[in-house]
Coordinates of C-alpha atoms and ligand atoms in Angstrom, one line a residue:
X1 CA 28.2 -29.6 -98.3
X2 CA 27.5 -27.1 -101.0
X3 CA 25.9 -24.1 -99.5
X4 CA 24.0 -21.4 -100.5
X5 CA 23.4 -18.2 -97.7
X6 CA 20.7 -16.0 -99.1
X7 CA 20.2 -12.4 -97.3
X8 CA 24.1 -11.6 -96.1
X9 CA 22.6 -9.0 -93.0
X10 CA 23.4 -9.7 -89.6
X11 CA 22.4 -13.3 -89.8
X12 CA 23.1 -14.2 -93.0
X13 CA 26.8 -12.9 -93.4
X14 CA 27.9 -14.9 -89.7
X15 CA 26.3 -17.8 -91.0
X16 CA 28.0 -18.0 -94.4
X17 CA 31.1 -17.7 -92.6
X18 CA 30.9 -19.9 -89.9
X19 CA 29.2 -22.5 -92.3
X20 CA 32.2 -22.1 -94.3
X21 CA 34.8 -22.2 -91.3
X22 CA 33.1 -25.5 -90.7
X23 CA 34.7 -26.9 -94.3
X24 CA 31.7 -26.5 -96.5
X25 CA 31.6 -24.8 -99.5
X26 CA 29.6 -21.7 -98.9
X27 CA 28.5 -19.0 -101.5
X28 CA 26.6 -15.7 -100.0
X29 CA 23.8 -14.2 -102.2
X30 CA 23.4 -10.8 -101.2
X31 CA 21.1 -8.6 -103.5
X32 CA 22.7 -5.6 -102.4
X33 CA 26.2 -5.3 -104.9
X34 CA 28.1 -3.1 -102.7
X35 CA 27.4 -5.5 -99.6
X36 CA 28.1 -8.4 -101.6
X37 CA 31.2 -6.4 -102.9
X38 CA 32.8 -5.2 -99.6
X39 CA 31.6 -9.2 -97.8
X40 CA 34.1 -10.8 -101.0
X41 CA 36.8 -8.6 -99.5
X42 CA 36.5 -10.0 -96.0
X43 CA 35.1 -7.1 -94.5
X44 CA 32.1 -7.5 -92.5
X45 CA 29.6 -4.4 -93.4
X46 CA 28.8 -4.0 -89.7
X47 CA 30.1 -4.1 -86.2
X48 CA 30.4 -7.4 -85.3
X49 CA 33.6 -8.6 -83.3
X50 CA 35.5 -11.7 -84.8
X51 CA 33.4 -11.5 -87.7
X52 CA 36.2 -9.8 -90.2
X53 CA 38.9 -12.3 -89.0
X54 CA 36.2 -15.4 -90.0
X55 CA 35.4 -14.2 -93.2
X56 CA 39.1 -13.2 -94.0
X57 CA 40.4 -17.1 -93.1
X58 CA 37.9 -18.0 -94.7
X59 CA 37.6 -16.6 -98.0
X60 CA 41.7 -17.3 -98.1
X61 CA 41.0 -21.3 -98.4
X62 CA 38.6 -20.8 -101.3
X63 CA 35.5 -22.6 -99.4
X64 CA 33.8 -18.6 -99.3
X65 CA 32.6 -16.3 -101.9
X66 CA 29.8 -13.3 -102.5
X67 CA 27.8 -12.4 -105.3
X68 CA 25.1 -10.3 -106.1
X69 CA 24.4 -12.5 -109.0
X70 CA 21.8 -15.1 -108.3
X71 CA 23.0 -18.0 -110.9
X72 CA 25.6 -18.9 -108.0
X73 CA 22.6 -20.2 -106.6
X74 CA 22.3 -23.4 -109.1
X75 CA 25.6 -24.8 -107.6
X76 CA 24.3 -25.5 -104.1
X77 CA 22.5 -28.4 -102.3
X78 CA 21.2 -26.6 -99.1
X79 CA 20.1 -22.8 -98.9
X80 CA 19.4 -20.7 -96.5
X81 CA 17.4 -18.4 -96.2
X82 CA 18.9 -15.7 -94.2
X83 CA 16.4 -12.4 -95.2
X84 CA 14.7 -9.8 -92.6
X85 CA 11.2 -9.8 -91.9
X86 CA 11.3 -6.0 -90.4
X87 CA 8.4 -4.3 -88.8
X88 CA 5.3 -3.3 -91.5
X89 CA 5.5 0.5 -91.3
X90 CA 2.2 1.9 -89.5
X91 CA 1.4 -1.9 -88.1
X92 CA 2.4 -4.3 -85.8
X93 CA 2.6 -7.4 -88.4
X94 CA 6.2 -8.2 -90.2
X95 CA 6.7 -7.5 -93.7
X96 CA 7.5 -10.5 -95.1
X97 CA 8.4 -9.3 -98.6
X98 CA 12.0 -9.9 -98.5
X99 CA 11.3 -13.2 -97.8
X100 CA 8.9 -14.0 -100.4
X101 CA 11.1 -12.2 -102.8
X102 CA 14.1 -14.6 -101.8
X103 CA 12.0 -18.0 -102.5
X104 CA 11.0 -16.5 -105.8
X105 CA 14.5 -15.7 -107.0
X106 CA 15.4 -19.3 -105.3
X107 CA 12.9 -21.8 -107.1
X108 CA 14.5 -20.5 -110.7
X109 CA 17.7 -22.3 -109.1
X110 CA 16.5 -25.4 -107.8
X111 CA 17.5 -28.7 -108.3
X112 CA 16.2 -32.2 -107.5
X113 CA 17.1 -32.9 -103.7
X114 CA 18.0 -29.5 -102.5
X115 CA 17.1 -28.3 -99.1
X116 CA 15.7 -25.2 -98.8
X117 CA 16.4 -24.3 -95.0
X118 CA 14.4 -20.8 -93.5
X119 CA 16.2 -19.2 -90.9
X120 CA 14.5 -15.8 -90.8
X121 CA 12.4 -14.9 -88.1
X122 CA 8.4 -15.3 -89.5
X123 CA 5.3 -15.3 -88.2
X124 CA 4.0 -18.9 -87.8
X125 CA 2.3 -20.5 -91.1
X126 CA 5.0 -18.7 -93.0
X127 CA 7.2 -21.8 -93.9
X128 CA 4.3 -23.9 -95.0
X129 CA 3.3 -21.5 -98.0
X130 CA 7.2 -21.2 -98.7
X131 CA 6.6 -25.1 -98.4
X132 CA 3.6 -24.1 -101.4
X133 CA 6.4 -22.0 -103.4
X134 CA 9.0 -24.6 -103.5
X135 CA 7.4 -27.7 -104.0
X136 CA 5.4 -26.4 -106.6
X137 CA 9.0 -25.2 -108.3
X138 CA 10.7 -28.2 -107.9
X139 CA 8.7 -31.2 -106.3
X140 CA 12.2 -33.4 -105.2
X141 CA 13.1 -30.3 -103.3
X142 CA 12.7 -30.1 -99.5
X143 CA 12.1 -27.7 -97.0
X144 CA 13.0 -27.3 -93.5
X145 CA 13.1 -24.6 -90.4
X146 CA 16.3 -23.9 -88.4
X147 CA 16.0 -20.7 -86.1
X148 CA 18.6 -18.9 -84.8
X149 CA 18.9 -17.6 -81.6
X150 CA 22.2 -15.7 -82.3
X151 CA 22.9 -12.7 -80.5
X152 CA 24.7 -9.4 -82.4
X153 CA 28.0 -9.1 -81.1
X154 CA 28.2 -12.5 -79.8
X155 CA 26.9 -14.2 -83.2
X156 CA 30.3 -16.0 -84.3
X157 CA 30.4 -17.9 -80.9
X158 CA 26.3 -18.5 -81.2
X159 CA 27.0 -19.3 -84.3
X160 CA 29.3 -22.2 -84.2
X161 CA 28.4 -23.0 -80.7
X162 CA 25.2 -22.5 -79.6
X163 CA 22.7 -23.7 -76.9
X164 CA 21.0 -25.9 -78.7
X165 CA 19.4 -26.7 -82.5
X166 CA 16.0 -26.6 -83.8
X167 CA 15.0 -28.5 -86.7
X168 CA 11.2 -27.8 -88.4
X169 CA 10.6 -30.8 -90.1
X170 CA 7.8 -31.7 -93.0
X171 CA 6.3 -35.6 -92.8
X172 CA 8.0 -38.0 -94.3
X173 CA 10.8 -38.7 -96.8
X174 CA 10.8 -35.0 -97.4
X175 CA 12.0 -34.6 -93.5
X176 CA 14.2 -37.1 -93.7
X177 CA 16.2 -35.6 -96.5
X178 CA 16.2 -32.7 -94.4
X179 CA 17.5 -33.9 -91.9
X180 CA 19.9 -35.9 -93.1
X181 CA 21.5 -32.3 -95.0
X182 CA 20.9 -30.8 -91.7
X183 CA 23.3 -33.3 -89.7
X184 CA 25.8 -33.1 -92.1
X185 CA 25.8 -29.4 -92.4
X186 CA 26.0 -29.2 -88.7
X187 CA 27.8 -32.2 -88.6
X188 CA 30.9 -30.9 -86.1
X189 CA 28.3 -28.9 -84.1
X190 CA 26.4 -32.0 -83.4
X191 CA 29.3 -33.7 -82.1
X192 CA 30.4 -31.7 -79.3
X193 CA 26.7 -32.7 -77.9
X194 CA 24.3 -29.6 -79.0
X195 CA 21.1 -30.6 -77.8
X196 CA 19.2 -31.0 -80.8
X197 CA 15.1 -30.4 -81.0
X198 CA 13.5 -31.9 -84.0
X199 CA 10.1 -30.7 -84.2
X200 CA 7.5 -30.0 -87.2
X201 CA 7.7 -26.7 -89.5
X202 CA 5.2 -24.6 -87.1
X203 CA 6.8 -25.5 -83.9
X204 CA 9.7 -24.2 -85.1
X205 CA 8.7 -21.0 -86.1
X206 CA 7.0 -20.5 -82.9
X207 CA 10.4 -21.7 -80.5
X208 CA 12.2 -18.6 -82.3
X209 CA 9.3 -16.0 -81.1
X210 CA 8.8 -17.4 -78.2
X211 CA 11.8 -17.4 -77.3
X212 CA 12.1 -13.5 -78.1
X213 CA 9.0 -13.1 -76.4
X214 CA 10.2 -14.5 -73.5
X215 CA 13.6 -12.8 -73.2
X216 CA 11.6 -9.4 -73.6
X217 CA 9.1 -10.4 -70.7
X218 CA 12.0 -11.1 -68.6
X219 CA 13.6 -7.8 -69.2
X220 CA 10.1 -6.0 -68.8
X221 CA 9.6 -8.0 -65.4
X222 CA 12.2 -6.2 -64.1
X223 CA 11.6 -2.9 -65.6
X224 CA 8.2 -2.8 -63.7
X225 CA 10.0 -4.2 -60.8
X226 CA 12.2 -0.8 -61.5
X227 CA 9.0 1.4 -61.7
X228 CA 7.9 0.0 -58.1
X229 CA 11.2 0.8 -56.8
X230 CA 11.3 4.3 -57.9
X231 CA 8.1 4.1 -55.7
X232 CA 8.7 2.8 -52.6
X233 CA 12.9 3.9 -52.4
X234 CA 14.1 0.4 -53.0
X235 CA 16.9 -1.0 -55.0
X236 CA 15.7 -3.0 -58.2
X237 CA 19.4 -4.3 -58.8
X238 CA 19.2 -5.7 -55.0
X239 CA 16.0 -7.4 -56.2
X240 CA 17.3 -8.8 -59.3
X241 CA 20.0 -9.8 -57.2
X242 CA 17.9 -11.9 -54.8
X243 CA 15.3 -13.0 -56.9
X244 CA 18.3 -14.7 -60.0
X245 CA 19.4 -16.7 -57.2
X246 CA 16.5 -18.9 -57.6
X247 CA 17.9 -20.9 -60.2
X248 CA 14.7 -21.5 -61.4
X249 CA 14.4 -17.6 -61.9
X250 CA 18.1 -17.3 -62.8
X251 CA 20.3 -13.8 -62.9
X252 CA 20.8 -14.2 -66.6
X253 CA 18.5 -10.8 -69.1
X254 CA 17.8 -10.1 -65.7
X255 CA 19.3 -6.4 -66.0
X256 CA 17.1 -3.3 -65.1
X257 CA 17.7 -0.2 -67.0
X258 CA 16.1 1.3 -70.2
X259 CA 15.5 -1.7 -71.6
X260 CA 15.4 -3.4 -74.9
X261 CA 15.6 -2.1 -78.3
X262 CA 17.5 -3.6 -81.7
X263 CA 16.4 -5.5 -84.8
X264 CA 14.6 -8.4 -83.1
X265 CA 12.9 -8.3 -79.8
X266 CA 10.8 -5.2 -80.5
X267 CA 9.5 -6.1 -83.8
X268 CA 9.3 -9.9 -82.8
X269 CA 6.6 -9.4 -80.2
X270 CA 4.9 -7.1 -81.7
X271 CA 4.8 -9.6 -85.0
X272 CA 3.8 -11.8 -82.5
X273 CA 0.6 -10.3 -81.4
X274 CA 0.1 -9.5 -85.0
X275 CA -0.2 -12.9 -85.8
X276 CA -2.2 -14.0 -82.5
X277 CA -4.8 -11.9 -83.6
X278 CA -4.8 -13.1 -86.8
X279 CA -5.5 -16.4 -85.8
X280 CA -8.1 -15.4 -83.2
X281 CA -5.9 -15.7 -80.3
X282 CA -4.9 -12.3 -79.3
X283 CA -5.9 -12.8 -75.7
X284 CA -2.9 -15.3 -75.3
X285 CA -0.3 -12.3 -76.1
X286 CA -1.9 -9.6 -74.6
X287 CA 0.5 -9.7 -72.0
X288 CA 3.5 -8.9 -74.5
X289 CA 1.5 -5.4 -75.4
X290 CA 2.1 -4.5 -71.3
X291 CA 5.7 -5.8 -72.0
X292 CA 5.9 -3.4 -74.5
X293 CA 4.8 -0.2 -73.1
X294 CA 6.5 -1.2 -69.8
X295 CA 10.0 -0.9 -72.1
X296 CA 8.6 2.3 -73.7
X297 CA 7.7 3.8 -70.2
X298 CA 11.6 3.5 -69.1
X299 CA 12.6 5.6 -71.8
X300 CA 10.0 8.4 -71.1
X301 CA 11.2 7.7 -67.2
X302 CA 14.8 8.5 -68.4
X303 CA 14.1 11.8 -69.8
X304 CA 11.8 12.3 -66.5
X305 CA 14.8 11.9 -64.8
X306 CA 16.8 14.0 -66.7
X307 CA 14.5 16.7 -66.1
X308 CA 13.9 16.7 -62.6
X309 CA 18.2 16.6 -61.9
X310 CA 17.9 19.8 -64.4
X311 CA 15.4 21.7 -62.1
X312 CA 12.3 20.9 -64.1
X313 CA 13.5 21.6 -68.1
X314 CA 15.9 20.7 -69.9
X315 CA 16.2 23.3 -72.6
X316 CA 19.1 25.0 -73.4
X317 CA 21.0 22.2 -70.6
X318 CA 24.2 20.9 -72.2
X319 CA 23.5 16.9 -71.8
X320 CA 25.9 14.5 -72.9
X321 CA 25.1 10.8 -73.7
X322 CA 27.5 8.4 -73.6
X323 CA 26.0 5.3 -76.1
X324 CA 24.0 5.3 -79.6
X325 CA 24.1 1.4 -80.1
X326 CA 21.2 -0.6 -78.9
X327 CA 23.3 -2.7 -76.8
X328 CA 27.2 -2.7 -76.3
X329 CA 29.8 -4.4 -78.9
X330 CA 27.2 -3.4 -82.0
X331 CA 26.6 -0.7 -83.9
X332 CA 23.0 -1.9 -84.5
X333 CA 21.1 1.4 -84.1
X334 CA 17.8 0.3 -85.2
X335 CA 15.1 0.7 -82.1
X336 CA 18.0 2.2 -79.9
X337 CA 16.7 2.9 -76.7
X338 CA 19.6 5.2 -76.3
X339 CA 19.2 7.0 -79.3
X340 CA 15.7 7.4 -78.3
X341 CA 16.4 9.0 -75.1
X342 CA 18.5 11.2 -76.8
X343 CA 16.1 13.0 -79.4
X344 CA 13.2 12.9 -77.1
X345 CA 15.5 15.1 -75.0
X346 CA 16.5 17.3 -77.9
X347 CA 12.8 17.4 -79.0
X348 CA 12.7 19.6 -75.3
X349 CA 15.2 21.8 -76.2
X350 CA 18.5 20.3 -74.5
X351 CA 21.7 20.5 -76.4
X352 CA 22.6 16.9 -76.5
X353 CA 25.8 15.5 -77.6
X354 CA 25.9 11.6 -78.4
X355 CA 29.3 9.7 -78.4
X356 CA 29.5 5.8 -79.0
X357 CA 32.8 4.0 -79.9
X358 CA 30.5 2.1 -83.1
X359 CA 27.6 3.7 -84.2
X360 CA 28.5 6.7 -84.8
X361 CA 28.5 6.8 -88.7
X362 CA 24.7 4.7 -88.4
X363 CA 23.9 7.3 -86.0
X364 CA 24.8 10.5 -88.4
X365 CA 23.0 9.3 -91.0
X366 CA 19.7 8.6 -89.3
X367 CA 19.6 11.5 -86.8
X368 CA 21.5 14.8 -88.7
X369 CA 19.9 16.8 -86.0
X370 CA 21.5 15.3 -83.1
X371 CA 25.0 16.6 -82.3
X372 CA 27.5 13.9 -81.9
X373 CA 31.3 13.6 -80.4
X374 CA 34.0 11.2 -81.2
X375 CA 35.6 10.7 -77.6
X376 CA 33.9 10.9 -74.4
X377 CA 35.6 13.3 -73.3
X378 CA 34.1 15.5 -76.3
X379 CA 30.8 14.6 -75.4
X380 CA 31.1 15.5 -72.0
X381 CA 33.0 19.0 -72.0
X382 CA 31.0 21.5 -70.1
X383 CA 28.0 19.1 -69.7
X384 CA 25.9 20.3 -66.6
X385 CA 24.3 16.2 -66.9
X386 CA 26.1 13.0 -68.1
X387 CA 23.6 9.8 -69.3
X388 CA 24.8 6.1 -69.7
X389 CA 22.7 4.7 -72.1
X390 CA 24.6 1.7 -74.0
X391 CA 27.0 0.0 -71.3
X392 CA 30.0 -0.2 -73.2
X393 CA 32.8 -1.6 -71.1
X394 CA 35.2 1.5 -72.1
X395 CA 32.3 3.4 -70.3
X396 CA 31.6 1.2 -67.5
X397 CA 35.2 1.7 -66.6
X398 CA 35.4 4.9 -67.0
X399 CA 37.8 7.0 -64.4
X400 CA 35.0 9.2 -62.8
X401 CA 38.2 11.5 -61.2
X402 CA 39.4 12.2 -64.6
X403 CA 35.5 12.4 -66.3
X404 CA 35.2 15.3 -63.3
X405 CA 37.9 17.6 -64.9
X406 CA 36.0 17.4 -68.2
X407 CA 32.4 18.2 -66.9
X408 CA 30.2 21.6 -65.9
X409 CA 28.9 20.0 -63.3
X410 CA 29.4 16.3 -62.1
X411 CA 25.9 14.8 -62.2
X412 CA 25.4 11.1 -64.0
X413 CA 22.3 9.1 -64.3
X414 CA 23.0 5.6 -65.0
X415 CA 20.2 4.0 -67.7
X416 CA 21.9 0.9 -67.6
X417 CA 22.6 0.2 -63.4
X418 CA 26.2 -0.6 -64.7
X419 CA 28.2 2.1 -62.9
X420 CA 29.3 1.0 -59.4
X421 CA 27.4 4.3 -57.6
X422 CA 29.7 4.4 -54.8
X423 CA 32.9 4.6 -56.8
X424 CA 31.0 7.7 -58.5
X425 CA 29.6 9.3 -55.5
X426 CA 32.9 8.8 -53.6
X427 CA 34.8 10.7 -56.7
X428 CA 32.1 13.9 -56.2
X429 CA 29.2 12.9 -58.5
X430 CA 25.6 12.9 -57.9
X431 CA 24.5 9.3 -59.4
X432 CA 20.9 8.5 -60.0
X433 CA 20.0 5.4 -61.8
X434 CA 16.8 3.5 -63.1
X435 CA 15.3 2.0 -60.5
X436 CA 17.3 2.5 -57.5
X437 CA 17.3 4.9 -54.7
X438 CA 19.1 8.6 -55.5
X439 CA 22.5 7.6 -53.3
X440 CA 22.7 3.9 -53.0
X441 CA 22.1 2.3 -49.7
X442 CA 23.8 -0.8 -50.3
X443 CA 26.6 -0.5 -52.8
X444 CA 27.7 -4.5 -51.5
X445 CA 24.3 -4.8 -53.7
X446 CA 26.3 -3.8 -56.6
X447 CA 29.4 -5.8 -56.1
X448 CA 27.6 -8.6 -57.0
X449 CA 28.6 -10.4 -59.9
X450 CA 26.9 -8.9 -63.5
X451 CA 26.6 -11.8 -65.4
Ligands
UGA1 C1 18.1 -11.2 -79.5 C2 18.1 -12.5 -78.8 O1 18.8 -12.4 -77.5 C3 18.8 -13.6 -79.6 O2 18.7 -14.9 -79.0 C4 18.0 -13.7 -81.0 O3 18.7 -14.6 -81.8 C5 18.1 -12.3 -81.6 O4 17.5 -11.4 -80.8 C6 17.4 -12.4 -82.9 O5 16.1 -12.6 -82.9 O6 18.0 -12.4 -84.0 P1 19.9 -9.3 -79.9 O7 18.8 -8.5 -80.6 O8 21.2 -9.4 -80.5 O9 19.4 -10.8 -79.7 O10 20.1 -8.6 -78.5 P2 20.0 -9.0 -77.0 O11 21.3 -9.4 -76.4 O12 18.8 -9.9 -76.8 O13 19.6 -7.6 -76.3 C7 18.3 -7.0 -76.7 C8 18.1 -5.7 -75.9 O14 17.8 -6.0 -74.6 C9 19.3 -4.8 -75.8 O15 18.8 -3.5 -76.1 C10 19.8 -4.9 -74.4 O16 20.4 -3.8 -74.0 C11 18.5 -5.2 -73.7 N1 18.7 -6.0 -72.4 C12 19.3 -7.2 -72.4 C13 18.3 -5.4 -71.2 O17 17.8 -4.3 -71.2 N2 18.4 -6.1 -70.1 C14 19.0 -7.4 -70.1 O18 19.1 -8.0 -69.0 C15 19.4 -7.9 -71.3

């Protein structure tokens, strides 16, 4: 198929790729020149493992290409729309004009039968005026709604296999063409038995938020679960433990610690909400705005904690945090819990030092005030406190002998419950984590399996 990827972010450049290392003929409009520019290289403009290697191959066999120019949009059949919808400043709601400003540039370019395909995120009713904008452009066009549910720094294996597929469809003929693009586009996909949901354009929308919503809830669950613990002396990754074994509960985003941040699950319940209220349901998602000041809470609990292993203020304390990225194997700082944690705690004076093996640069540029180190052991020379806030594995094995040599004192508080406490506490350190007791009873709890 001839394929257009429109929006070459996070989603949009994996997709082009993988779309492309599935034998189409892919073209990615990216608006930005420089992106578009350093993309045509084969150089993914982010963190994202495997991703440079996919777009290398396949820009080598001639089936990929970048341009800022949106003409190259006239050659395709099927175009996706691959734009954020990031938070409104000052509101809850997503701002949607990226989106709209795609369609607008895409309807100059359409031809009889193309399929216009939305992948962004959007609050539900979204697709059916881009139904409006399209139509109206070119009446033999279709569109269709195809979430993803790709995750950063797994999103080449999401990509090309994932879970399952969603198709939005419209009534009709018009859904029929779609779908019949749609098959073909995901043609090898299909074949190794993807469960496949083929639903109508609202539906769709709402699978992609509810799911979001849903991970979010889950993480939040256990978070308050953590909260109790902190309360009663128990061991919220003991809990987690026993409770995932219910397979109808399972283990899986089951992880306490200080919760979730990036580009999606904040925004996307909060858009959520938004969009309950505007259409008079509000009371359905009030629950998400406790799952959203439950994962606020743990980050005002880490500096707590901070404090308190400080004797009661941090000013002036040397604190090094190990983690900027709002998960491990990105360097996706936007929402970063641990990045959060960080400036609340130079906001009370500390002299923090942030190292990350990613997101440094990102980090720079949005936080000049923060001090930052490339190696860990930069970050942690002379610290009297050492925080793990992004659970990198090069962290998460770290040699807590050798850390000790580097330290003031040897105290760690784990915001991610992915040390293993006894290793720590038998090489000399204090360890405190989120949610469990200040020396672990169990540490057997912890030898059970992460997923
Ligand atoms: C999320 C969803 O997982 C994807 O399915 C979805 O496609 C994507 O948003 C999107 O809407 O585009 P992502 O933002 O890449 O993916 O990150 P996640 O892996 O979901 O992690 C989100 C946050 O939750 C991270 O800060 C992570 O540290 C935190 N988390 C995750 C926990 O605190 N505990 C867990 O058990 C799992």
């Amino acid at each position: 198929m001839r394929i257009s990827v429109i929006g070459c972010g996070y989603l949009g450049a994996v997709h082009a790729a993988c779309m492309a290392a599935l034998g189409h003929d892919v073209v990615g409009y990216e608006i930005d020149e420089t992106k578009a520019a350093v993309l045509a290289l084969g150089d993914a403009p982010f963190y994202e493992p495997g991703l440079d290697e996919l777009l290398r191959s396949s820009l080598a066999t001639g089936r990929l290409a970048f341009s800022s120019k949106p003409e190259v949009l006239a050659d395709a059949e099927v175009h996706f729309l691959c734009v954020g919808t990031p938070q409104k400043r000052g509101e809850f709601a997503a701002d949607l004009s990226y989106v709209h400003a795609a369609v607008e540039t895409l309807v100059e370019f359409l031809s009889p039968g193309d399929v216009v395909v939305g992948k962004s995120t959007v609050p539900v009713g979204t697709a059916e005026s881009i139904r409006d904008m399209v139509s109206e452009a070119q009446p033999l066009a279709a569109l269709a709604w195809n979430p993803e549910f790709l995750r950063e720094g797994l999103a080449v294996k999401d990509t090309l296999a994932p879970d399952r597929l969603v198709y939005g469809l419209c009534p009709g003929g018009e859904g029929e063409r779609a779908r019949a693009a749609l098959d073909a586009v995901y043609g090898p996909i299909l074949a190794k038995g993807t469960p496949l949901v083929c639903t109508d354009l609202s539906t769709a929308q709402l699978v992609k938020v509810a799911a979001n919503s849903f991970l979010a809830t889950k993480i939040s669950f256990i978070n308050a679960m953590a909260e109790l613990c902190e309360a009663t002396g128990s061991d919220v990754v003991a809990v987690a433990e026993a409770i995932g074994y219910d397979p109808r509960i399972g283990r899986r985003f089951l992880n306490p610690g200080l919760g979730f941040g990036g580009g999606c699950l904040p925004k996307d319940i909060r858009a959520f909400m938004a969009r309950a209220g505007e259409l008079g349901v509000d009371q359905a998602l009030s629950f998400l705005r406790e799952v959203d000041a439950i994962n606020i809470r743990r980050r005002t609990r880490m500096v707590d904690l901070a404090r308190e292993e400080c004797g009661g203020s941090i000013a002036g304390r040397r604190i090094a945090v190990l983690g900027a990225a709002f998960k491990p194997n990105s360097d996706d700082i936007r929402d970063s819990p641990a990045l959060s944690v960080a400036e609340q705690m130079w906001l009370q004076g500390a002299d923090v030092t942030v190292t990350d093996p990613a997101a440094l640069d990102n980090a720079r540029r949005k936080y000049p005030d923060l001090r930052f180190a490339e190696t860990v052991q930069g970050a942690v020379r002379g610290a009297e406190l050492v925080l793990l806030l992004t659970e990198w594995p090069e962290y998460v094995d770290l040699d807590p002998c050798d850390l000790k040599r580097f330290v003031a004192r040897p105290r760690v508080l784990d915001g991610r419950n992915a040390l293993d406490p006894e290793i720590w506490s038998r090489a000399g350190w204090s360890y405190r984590a989120l949610g469990r007791t200040t020396t672990p009873a169990d540490a057997q709890t912890w030898r059970a399996q992460r997923p």
